[in-house]
Short mmCIF file of N, CA and C in Angstrom, two decimals:
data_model
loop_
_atom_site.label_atom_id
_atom_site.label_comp_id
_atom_site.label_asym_id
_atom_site.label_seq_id
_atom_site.Cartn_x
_atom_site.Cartn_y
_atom_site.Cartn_z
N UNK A 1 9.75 -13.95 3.74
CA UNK A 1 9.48 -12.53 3.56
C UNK A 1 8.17 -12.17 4.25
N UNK A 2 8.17 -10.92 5.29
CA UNK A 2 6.36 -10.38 5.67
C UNK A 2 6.85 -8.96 5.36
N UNK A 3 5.74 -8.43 5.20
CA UNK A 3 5.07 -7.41 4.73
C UNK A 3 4.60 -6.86 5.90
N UNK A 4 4.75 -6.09 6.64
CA UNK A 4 4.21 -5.48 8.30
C UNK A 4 3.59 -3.94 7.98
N UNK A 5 2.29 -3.92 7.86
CA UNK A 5 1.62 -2.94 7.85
C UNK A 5 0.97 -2.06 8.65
N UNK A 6 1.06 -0.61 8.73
CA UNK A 6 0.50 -0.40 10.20
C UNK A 6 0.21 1.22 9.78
N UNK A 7 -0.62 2.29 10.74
CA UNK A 7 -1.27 3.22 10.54
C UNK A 7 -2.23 3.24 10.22
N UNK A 8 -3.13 2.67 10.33
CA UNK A 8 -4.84 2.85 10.49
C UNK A 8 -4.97 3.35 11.30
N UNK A 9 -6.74 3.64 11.09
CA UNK A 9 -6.88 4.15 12.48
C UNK A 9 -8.41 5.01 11.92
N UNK A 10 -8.69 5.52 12.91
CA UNK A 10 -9.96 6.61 12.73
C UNK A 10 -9.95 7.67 12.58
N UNK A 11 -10.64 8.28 11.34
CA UNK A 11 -10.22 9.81 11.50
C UNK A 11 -11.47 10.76 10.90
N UNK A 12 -11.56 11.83 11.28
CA UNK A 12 -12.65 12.62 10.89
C UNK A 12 -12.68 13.28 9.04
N UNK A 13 -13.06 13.00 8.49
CA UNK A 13 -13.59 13.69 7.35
C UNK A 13 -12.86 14.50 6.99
N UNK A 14 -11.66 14.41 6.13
CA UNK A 14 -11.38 15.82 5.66
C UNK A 14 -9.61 15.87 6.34
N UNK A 15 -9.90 14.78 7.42
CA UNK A 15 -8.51 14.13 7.70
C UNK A 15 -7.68 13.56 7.08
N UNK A 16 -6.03 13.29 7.88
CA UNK A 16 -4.88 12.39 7.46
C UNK A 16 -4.69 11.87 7.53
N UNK A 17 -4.03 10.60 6.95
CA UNK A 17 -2.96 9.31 7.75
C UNK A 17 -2.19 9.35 7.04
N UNK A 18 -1.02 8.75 7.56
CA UNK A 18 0.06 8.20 6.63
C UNK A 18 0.01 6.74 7.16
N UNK A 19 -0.26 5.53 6.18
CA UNK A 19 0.16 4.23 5.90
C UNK A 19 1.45 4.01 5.75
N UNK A 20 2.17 3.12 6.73
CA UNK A 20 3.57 2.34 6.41
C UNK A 20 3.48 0.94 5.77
N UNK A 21 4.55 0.46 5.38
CA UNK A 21 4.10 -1.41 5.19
C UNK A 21 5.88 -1.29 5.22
N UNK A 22 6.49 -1.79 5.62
CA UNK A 22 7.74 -2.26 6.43
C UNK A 22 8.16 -3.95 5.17
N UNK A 23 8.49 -4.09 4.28
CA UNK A 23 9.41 -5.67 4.30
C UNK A 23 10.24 -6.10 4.36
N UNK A 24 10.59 -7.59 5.21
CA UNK A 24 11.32 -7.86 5.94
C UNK A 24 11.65 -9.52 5.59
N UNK A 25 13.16 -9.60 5.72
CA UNK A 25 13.40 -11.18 5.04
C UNK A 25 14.51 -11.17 4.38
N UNK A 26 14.96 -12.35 3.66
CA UNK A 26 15.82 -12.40 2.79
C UNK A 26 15.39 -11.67 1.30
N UNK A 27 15.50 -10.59 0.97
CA UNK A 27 14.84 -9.99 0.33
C UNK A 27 16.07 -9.60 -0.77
N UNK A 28 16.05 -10.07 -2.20
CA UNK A 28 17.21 -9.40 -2.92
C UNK A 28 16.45 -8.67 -3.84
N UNK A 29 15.29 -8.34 -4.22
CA UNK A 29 15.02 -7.07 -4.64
C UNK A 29 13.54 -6.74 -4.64
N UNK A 30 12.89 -5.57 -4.61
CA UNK A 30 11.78 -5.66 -4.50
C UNK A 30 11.10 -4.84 -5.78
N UNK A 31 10.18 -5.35 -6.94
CA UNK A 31 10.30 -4.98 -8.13
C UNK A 31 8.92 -3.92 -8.08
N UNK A 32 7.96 -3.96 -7.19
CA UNK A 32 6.97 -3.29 -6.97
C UNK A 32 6.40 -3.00 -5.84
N UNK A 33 5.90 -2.41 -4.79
CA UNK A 33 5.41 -1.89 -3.91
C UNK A 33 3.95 -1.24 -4.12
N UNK A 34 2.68 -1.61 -3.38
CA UNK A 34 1.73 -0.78 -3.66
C UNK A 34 0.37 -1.32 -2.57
N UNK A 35 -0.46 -0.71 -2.91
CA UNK A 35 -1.74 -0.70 -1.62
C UNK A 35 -2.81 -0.82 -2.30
N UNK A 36 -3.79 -1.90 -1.78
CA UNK A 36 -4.79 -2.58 -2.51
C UNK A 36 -5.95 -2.15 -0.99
N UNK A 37 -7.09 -1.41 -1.09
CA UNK A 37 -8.45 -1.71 -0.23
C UNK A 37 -9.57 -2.87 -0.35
N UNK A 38 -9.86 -2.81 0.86
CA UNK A 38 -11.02 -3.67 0.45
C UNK A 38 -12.52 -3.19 1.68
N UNK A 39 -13.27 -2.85 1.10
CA UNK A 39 -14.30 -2.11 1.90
C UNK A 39 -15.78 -3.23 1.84
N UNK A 40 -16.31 -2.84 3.42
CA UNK A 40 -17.36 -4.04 3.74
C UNK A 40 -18.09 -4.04 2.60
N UNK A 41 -17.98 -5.78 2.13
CA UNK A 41 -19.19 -5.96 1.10
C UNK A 41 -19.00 -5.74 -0.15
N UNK A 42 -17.57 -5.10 -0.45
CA UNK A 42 -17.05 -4.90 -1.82
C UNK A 42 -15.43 -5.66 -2.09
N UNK A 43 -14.90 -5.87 -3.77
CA UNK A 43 -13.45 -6.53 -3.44
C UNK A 43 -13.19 -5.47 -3.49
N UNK A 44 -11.91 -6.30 -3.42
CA UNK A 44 -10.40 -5.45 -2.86
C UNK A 44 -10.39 -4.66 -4.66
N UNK A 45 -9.59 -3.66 -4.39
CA UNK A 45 -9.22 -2.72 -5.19
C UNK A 45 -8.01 -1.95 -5.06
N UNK A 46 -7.25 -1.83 -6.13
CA UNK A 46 -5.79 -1.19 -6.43
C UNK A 46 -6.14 0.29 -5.71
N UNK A 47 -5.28 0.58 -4.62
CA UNK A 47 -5.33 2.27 -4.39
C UNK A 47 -4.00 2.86 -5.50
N UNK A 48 -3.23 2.33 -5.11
CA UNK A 48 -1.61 2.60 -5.72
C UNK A 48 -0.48 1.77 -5.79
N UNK A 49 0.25 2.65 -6.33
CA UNK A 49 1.15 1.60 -6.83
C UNK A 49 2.38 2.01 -7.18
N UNK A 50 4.13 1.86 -7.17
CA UNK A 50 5.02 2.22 -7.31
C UNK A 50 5.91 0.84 -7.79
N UNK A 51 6.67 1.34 -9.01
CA UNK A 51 7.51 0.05 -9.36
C UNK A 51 9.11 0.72 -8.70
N UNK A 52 10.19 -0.32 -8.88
CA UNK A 52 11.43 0.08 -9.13
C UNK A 52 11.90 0.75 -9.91
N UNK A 53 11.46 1.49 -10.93
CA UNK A 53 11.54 2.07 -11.94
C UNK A 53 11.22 3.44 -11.94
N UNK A 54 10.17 3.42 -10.86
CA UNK A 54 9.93 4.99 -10.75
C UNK A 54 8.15 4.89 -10.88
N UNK A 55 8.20 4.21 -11.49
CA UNK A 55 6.67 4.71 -12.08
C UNK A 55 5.77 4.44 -11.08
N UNK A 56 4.57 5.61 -10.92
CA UNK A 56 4.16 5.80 -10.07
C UNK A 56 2.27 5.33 -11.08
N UNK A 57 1.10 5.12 -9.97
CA UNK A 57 -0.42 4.77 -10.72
C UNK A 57 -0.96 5.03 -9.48
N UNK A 58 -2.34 5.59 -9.73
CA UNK A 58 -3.12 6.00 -8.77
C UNK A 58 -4.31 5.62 -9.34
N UNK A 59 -5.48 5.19 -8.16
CA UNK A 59 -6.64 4.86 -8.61
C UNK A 59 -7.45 6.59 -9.21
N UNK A 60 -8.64 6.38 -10.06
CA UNK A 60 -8.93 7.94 -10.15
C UNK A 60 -9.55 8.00 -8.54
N UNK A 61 -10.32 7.13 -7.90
CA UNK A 61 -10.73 8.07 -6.44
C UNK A 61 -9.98 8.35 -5.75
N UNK A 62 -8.06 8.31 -6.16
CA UNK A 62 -8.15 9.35 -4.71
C UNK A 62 -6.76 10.15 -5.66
N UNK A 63 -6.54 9.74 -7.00
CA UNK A 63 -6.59 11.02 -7.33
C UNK A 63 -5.87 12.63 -6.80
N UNK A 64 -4.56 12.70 -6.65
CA UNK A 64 -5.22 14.39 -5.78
C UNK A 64 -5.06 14.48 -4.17
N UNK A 65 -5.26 13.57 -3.89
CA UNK A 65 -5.69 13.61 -2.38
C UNK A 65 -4.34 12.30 -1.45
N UNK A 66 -3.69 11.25 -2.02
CA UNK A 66 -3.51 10.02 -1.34
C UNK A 66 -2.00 10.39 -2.53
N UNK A 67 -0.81 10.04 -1.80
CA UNK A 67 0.56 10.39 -2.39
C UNK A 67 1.11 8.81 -2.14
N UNK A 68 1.62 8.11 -2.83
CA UNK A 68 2.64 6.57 -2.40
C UNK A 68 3.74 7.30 -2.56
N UNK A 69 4.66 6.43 -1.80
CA UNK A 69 6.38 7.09 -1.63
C UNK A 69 7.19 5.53 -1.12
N UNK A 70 7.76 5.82 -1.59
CA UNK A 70 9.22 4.75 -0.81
C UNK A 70 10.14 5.06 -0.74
N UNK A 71 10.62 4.14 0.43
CA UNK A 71 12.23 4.13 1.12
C UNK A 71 12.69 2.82 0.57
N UNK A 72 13.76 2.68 -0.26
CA UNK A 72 14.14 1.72 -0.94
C UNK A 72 15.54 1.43 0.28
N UNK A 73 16.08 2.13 0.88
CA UNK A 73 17.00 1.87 2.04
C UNK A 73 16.21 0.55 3.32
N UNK A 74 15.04 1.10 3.11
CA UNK A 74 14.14 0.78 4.42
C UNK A 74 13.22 -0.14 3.68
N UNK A 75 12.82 -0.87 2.32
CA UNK A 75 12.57 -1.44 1.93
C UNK A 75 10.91 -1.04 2.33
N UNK A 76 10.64 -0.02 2.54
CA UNK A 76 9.54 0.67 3.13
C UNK A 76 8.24 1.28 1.95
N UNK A 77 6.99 1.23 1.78
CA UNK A 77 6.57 1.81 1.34
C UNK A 77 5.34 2.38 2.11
N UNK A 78 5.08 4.04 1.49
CA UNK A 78 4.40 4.68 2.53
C UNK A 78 2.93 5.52 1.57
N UNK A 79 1.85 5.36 2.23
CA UNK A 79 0.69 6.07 1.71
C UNK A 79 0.28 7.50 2.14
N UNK A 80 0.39 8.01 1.79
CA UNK A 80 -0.05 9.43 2.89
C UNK A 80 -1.34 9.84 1.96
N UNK A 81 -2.17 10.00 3.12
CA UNK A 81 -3.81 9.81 2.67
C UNK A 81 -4.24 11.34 2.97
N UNK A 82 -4.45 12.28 2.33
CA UNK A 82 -5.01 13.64 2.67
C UNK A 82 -6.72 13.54 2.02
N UNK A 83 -7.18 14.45 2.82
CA UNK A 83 -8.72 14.89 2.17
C UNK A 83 -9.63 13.41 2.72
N UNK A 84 -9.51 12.89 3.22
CA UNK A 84 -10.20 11.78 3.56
C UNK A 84 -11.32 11.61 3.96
N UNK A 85 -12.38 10.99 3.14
CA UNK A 85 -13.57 10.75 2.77
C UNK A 85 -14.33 9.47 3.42
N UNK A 86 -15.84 9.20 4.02
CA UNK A 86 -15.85 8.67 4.43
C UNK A 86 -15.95 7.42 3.36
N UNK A 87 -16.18 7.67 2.28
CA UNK A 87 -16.32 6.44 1.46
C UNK A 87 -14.71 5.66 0.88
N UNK A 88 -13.41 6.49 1.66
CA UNK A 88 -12.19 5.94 1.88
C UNK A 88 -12.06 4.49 2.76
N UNK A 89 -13.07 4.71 3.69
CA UNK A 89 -13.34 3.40 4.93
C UNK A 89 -12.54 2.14 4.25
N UNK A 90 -12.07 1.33 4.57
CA UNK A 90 -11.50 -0.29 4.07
C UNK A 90 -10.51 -0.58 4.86
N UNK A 91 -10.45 -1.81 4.77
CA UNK A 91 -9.50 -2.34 5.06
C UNK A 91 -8.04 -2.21 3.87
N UNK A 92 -6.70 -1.97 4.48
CA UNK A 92 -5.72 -1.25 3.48
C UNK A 92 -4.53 -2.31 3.90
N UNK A 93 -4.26 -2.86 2.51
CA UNK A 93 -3.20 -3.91 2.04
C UNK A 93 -2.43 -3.32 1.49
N UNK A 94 -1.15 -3.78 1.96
CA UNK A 94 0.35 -3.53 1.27
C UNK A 94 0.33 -4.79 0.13
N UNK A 95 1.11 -4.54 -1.00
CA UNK A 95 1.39 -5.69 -1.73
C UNK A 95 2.43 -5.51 -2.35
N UNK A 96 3.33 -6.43 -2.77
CA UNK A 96 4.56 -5.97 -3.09
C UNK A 96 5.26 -7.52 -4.07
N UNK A 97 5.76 -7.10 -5.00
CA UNK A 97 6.50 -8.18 -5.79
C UNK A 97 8.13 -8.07 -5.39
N UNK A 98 8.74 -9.54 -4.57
CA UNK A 98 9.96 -9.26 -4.46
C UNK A 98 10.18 -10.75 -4.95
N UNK A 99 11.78 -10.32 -5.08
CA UNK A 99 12.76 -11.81 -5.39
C UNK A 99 13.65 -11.79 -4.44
N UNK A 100 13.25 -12.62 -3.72
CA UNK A 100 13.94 -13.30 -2.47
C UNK A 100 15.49 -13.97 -3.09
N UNK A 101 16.34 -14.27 -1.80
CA UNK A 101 17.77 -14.85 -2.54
C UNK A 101 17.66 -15.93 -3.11
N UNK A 102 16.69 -16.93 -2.75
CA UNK A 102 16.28 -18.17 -3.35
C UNK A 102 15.39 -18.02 -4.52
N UNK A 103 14.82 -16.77 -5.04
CA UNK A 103 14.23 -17.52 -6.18
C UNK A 103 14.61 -16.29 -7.22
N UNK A 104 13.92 -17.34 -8.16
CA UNK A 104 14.73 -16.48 -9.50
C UNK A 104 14.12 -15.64 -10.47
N UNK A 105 12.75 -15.08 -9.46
CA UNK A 105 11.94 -14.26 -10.36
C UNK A 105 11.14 -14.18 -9.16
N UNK A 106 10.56 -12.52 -9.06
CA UNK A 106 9.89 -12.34 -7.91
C UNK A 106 8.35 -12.77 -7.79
N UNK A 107 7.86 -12.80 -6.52
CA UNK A 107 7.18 -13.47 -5.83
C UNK A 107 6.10 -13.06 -5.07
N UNK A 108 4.62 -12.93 -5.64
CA UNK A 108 3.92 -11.69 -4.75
C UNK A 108 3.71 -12.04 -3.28
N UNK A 109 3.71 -10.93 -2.10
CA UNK A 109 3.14 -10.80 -0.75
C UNK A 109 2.10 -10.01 -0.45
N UNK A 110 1.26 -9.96 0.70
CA UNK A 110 0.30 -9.32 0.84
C UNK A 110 0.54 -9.51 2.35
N UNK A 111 0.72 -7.47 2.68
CA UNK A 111 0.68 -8.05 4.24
C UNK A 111 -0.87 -8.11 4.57
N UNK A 112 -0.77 -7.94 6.37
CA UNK A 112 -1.96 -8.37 6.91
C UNK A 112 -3.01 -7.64 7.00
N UNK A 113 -3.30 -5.91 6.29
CA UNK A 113 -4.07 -5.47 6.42
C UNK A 113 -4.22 -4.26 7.72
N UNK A 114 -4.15 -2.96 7.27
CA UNK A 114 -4.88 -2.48 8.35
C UNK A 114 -6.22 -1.38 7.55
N UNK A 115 -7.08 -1.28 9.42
CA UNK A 115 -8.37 -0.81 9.35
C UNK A 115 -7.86 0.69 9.11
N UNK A 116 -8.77 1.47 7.85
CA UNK A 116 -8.93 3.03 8.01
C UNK A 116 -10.24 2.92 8.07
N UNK A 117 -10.72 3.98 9.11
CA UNK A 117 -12.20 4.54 8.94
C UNK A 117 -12.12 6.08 9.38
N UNK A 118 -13.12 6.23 8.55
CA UNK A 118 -13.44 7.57 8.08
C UNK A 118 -15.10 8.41 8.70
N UNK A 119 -14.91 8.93 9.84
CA UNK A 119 -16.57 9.42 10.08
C UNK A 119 -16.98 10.63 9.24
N UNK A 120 -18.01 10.88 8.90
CA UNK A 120 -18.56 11.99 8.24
C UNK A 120 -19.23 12.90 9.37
#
Protein backbone atom coordinates (compact mmCIF):
# COMPACT_ATOMS: atom_id res chain seq x y z
CA UNK A 1 0.00 0.00 0.00
CA UNK A 2 1.50 4.02 -0.65
CA UNK A 3 -0.11 6.86 0.19
CA UNK A 4 0.93 9.56 -2.78
CA UNK A 5 0.61 13.01 -1.62
CA UNK A 6 0.80 16.08 -3.55
CA UNK A 7 -0.30 19.97 -3.68
CA UNK A 8 1.99 21.97 -1.79
CA UNK A 9 3.35 24.64 -2.71
CA UNK A 10 3.71 28.47 -1.89
CA UNK A 11 1.20 30.78 -1.35
CA UNK A 12 0.53 34.29 -0.18
CA UNK A 13 -1.36 34.97 3.05
CA UNK A 14 -4.85 34.80 2.96
CA UNK A 15 -4.45 32.12 0.15
CA UNK A 16 -5.58 28.46 -1.11
CA UNK A 17 -4.60 25.00 -1.70
CA UNK A 18 -6.21 22.02 -2.02
CA UNK A 19 -4.09 18.87 -0.67
CA UNK A 20 -4.63 15.39 -2.42
CA UNK A 21 -3.15 12.03 -0.91
CA UNK A 22 -4.13 9.32 -3.59
CA UNK A 23 -3.98 5.29 -1.95
CA UNK A 24 -2.89 2.77 -3.85
CA UNK A 25 -2.43 -1.21 -3.46
CA UNK A 26 -4.19 -4.11 -2.52
CA UNK A 27 -6.37 -2.19 -0.43
CA UNK A 28 -9.75 -3.92 1.01
CA UNK A 29 -10.81 -1.13 3.09
CA UNK A 30 -9.75 2.01 4.30
CA UNK A 31 -11.11 2.73 7.97
CA UNK A 32 -9.66 6.34 8.30
CA UNK A 33 -8.13 9.00 6.22
CA UNK A 34 -6.56 12.22 7.62
CA UNK A 35 -3.55 14.91 7.60
CA UNK A 36 -1.00 15.28 10.25
CA UNK A 37 1.72 18.73 9.97
CA UNK A 38 4.82 19.06 11.06
CA UNK A 39 6.46 22.60 11.16
CA UNK A 40 10.42 23.49 11.50
CA UNK A 41 11.41 22.70 15.03
CA UNK A 42 8.02 21.54 16.22
CA UNK A 43 6.14 17.69 16.12
CA UNK A 44 3.95 16.66 13.90
CA UNK A 45 0.36 17.47 14.74
CA UNK A 46 -3.25 16.17 13.78
CA UNK A 47 -4.72 18.85 11.14
CA UNK A 48 -7.77 16.45 10.35
CA UNK A 49 -9.31 13.72 10.11
CA UNK A 50 -12.21 11.61 8.47
CA UNK A 51 -13.30 8.00 9.40
CA UNK A 52 -15.51 5.56 7.25
CA UNK A 53 -18.24 6.40 9.17
CA UNK A 54 -18.57 9.84 8.39
CA UNK A 55 -17.14 11.45 11.18
CA UNK A 56 -15.37 14.26 10.52
CA UNK A 57 -12.35 16.29 13.55
CA UNK A 58 -10.58 19.33 13.00
CA UNK A 59 -7.70 20.76 14.84
CA UNK A 60 -9.09 24.21 16.66
CA UNK A 61 -6.28 26.20 14.40
CA UNK A 62 -7.76 25.84 11.40
CA UNK A 63 -11.04 25.56 12.51
CA UNK A 64 -13.24 27.49 9.85
CA UNK A 65 -10.77 27.91 7.37
CA UNK A 66 -9.24 24.06 6.12
CA UNK A 67 -12.39 21.51 4.90
CA UNK A 68 -11.16 17.35 4.64
CA UNK A 69 -13.31 15.50 2.03
CA UNK A 70 -13.07 12.12 0.39
CA UNK A 71 -13.49 10.12 -2.61
CA UNK A 72 -14.08 6.69 -1.35
CA UNK A 73 -14.38 5.57 -5.31
CA UNK A 74 -10.82 7.07 -5.68
CA UNK A 75 -9.72 5.93 -2.36
CA UNK A 76 -8.69 9.67 -2.28
CA UNK A 77 -8.57 12.06 0.47
CA UNK A 78 -8.55 15.81 -0.02
CA UNK A 79 -7.66 19.05 2.24
CA UNK A 80 -8.80 22.26 0.94
CA UNK A 81 -6.93 24.90 2.92
CA UNK A 82 -8.69 28.51 2.75
CA UNK A 83 -7.55 31.71 4.78
CA UNK A 84 -4.01 30.62 4.95
CA UNK A 85 -1.77 31.85 7.50
CA UNK A 86 1.73 32.10 7.65
CA UNK A 87 1.96 30.15 10.83
CA UNK A 88 0.07 27.22 8.52
CA UNK A 89 3.88 26.68 7.02
CA UNK A 90 4.73 22.60 7.57
CA UNK A 91 5.36 20.00 6.15
CA UNK A 92 1.66 18.07 5.39
CA UNK A 93 1.18 14.20 5.88
CA UNK A 94 -1.53 12.05 4.68
CA UNK A 95 -2.26 9.18 7.13
CA UNK A 96 -4.60 6.68 6.76
CA UNK A 97 -5.68 3.25 8.52
CA UNK A 98 -6.35 0.51 5.89
CA UNK A 99 -6.83 -3.37 5.79
CA UNK A 100 -5.12 -4.64 3.03
CA UNK A 101 -6.41 -8.25 1.50
CA UNK A 102 -3.82 -9.92 3.58
CA UNK A 103 -4.43 -8.70 6.87
CA UNK A 104 -7.04 -8.92 9.21
CA UNK A 105 -7.24 -5.66 10.88
CA UNK A 106 -6.05 -2.43 9.45
CA UNK A 107 -2.71 -1.12 9.26
CA UNK A 108 -1.40 2.50 9.62
CA UNK A 109 0.47 4.47 6.45
CA UNK A 110 1.99 7.70 6.23
CA UNK A 111 2.63 9.09 2.91
CA UNK A 112 5.72 11.08 2.03
CA UNK A 113 4.86 14.48 2.92
CA UNK A 114 4.38 17.60 1.10
CA UNK A 115 5.85 21.27 1.66
CA UNK A 116 3.05 24.22 2.30
CA UNK A 117 4.47 27.62 2.84
CA UNK A 118 2.83 30.48 3.59
CA UNK A 119 4.47 34.26 3.08
CA UNK A 120 3.09 37.06 5.11
Amino acid sequence: VQLQASGGGLVQAGGSLRLSCAASGSIFSIHYMGWYRQAPGKQRELVAFTTSGGYINYADSVKGRFTISRDNAKNTVYLQMNSLKPEDTAVYFCNAAIQTHRSTSPIGYWGQGTLVTVSS
